[in-house]
Amino acid sequence: MKYDLVIAGGGMVGALQAYAIARSCPQLNIMVIEAVKPATTETEQRHPSFDNRALALADETVNTFKQLDVWRELKKYAQPIEHIHISDKGHIGKTYLSAAEFNIDALGYVIEVNQLGLLFPQLAASQPNITWQCPDSIEAIASSQQEQVLTLRSGDVVRTQLLVAADGAQSNVRQLLGVNTQVEDYQQTAIIANIEVAGGHHNKAYERFTASGPIALLPLTDNRYSLVWTIDATTPSAHQYLLDCDETTFLAELHKVFGYRAGQLTKVGKRSAYPLQLVKAETTAVHRTVFLGNASHTVHPIAGQGFNLGLRDITTLTELVTQATQHSAELGDYAFIRCYSQQRQKDITRVIQLTDGLVRLFSNSYKTLAFGRTLGLFSMQMLSCLKRPIAHQAMGWNHTTGSDEDKF
């Protein structure tokens, strides 16, 4: 079998990438190889990447969804962030951001990942030029100058000019091609859960920094918050205790470190734990292969950048494929791979430096750094011009896409 483009991974990033390219370039034949059968109804098991977590969608991400003609459907499940409250536990520094300050409706939106579990595969399945190879996986990759030859677990052999790896943080494609990763273990665990709050959340998000890591409360539909509670992972019993304790105890422990600034937290849903690491592939692209989303980079959730960064991978690749197709250029050749790598590298590096720097700055109790944090938060609150970079970051307006010379 021969396809113009093959996408390894049909999860959130892979399915959306397939849809975006198929919609832009209907003349291309696209295959999606996925190990888990996508869900088609609410009662079916969803892909493992669609779980009880929530995503913070930057304003720029929402604009991209509008261009893809999917925002009308997603907006039904999305909750706007109109205010952001930032504080530092044990210190008096704090700052506030509001959409009204920047003359916009929302600083961003929050949506449960589960809501995307049906929509994205359905979007991809709606395109006649997409073939799903599922359940299946890639077992071997043979490279030649003109193509990548993929041997699948099913025994099928697939040839393609361009292989797109969207198969997650443990990317099988990355391993088969011998692409190494840089891994930084933060020695932190994120406790994830949905929380109900008395009196409503009023579209306000909170980020509170503690010595063991940040706590974020992001507004969801039905007066709920999405909780991301970062704790020290050097004592595994701590996060196990928070997973196993009863609801009353869990909410009491959360109030101890977060306070009551968001109101009385009254109910907690299913709790999950995720180890937090910075994982970065040594390159964003190799011979006739590009890496997207977590297959390329996994960042700390401290600034809610992960999915927004992955979506910019999707946008860049879609633009390059469209340009190449319009100019009858060859997908996946050296010029194509070089353009993708150059256009994505600056943005990825900037976001990694931002998130890693915030983790190191705020996840400690050193007096000198604590004083600097207090001064910085106070200064931002007093001087609106200092808020602008933080707000632009939240809205996704700060990224770099490369110079005009990098265009394909």
XYZ file of N, CA and C in Angstrom, residues 57-61 84 86 97-99 101-104 106-108 303-305 308 312 347 350-351 354 380 384-400:
132
model
N -7.285 26.008 26.792
C -7.160 26.398 25.387
C -6.853 27.891 25.310
N -5.710 28.224 24.756
C -5.350 29.626 24.576
C -6.247 30.268 23.524
N -6.327 31.590 23.562
C -7.144 32.318 22.593
C -6.720 31.985 21.163
N -5.417 31.863 20.945
C -4.925 31.525 19.612
C -5.387 30.129 19.191
N -5.438 29.194 20.140
C -5.926 27.848 19.850
C -7.392 27.882 19.431
N -7.940 35.548 36.040
C -6.898 34.654 36.549
C -6.325 35.269 37.823
N -3.352 34.804 40.632
C -2.051 34.162 40.844
C -1.551 34.546 42.228
N -5.432 38.960 36.637
C -5.603 39.279 35.225
C -7.079 39.153 34.896
N -7.564 40.008 34.024
C -8.955 39.896 33.596
C -9.042 40.147 32.101
N -9.996 39.480 31.473
C -10.189 39.655 30.035
C -10.565 41.097 29.718
N -9.471 43.799 30.977
C -8.285 44.656 30.878
C -7.735 44.705 29.460
N -7.961 43.628 28.691
C -7.388 43.517 27.344
C -8.474 43.573 26.259
N -9.688 43.987 26.687
C -10.797 44.188 25.752
C -11.110 42.939 24.930
N -11.102 41.789 25.599
C -11.448 40.524 24.944
C -12.487 39.806 25.789
N -12.519 36.516 26.618
C -11.950 35.497 27.499
C -10.444 35.426 27.303
N -9.727 35.141 28.392
C -8.282 34.921 28.309
C -7.975 33.554 27.710
N -8.936 32.672 27.758
C -8.803 31.332 27.210
C -10.047 30.545 27.573
N 2.022 26.112 33.225
C 1.477 27.266 32.503
C 0.428 26.865 31.471
N -0.012 25.604 31.512
C -1.054 25.154 30.604
C -0.678 25.248 29.137
N 0.583 24.934 28.814
C 1.083 25.154 27.459
C 1.078 23.914 26.570
N -1.585 23.464 23.587
C -1.465 24.620 22.700
C -0.186 24.553 21.868
N 0.164 24.005 17.640
C 0.996 24.806 16.731
C 1.876 23.907 15.863
N 9.834 28.036 18.878
C 8.651 28.025 19.724
C 8.780 26.962 20.813
N 11.352 27.993 23.437
C 10.865 29.085 24.272
C 9.890 28.577 25.334
N 8.962 27.697 24.952
C 7.980 27.184 25.900
C 8.658 26.293 26.937
N 10.346 28.543 29.370
C 9.356 29.210 30.219
C 8.860 28.280 31.308
N 3.579 43.415 39.049
C 2.613 43.164 37.990
C 1.240 43.702 38.351
N 0.225 47.760 35.022
C -0.488 46.936 34.044
C 0.388 46.528 32.872
N 1.401 47.354 32.554
C 2.271 47.011 31.423
C 3.048 45.729 31.676
N 3.281 45.403 32.965
C 4.007 44.176 33.290
C 3.116 42.943 33.192
N 1.798 43.153 33.198
C 0.882 42.028 33.067
C 0.792 41.533 31.622
N 1.081 42.431 30.693
C 0.813 42.112 29.288
C 1.533 40.848 28.824
N 2.847 40.662 29.134
C 3.506 39.423 28.682
C 2.863 38.164 29.252
N 2.408 38.217 30.530
C 1.762 37.050 31.126
C 0.431 36.776 30.437
N -0.327 37.830 30.197
C -1.615 37.653 29.526
C -1.428 37.137 28.111
N -0.448 37.692 27.398
C -0.193 37.232 26.036
C 0.223 35.771 26.014
N 0.978 35.364 27.040
C 1.373 33.961 27.133
C 0.144 33.079 27.324
N -0.754 33.496 28.225
C -1.971 32.722 28.474
C -2.826 32.623 27.219
N -2.809 33.675 26.413
C -3.634 33.697 25.204
C -2.931 33.090 23.996
N -1.641 32.721 24.171
C -0.921 32.061 23.088
C -0.387 33.000 22.030
N -0.168 34.259 22.408
C 0.252 35.244 21.409
C 1.753 35.465 21.357
N 2.517 34.751 22.180
C 3.939 35.047 22.296
C 4.845 34.155 21.469
N 4.295 33.169 20.787
C 5.154 32.181 20.139
C 5.804 32.734 18.888
N 6.914 32.086 18.475
C 7.655 32.465 17.273
C 7.488 31.382 16.246
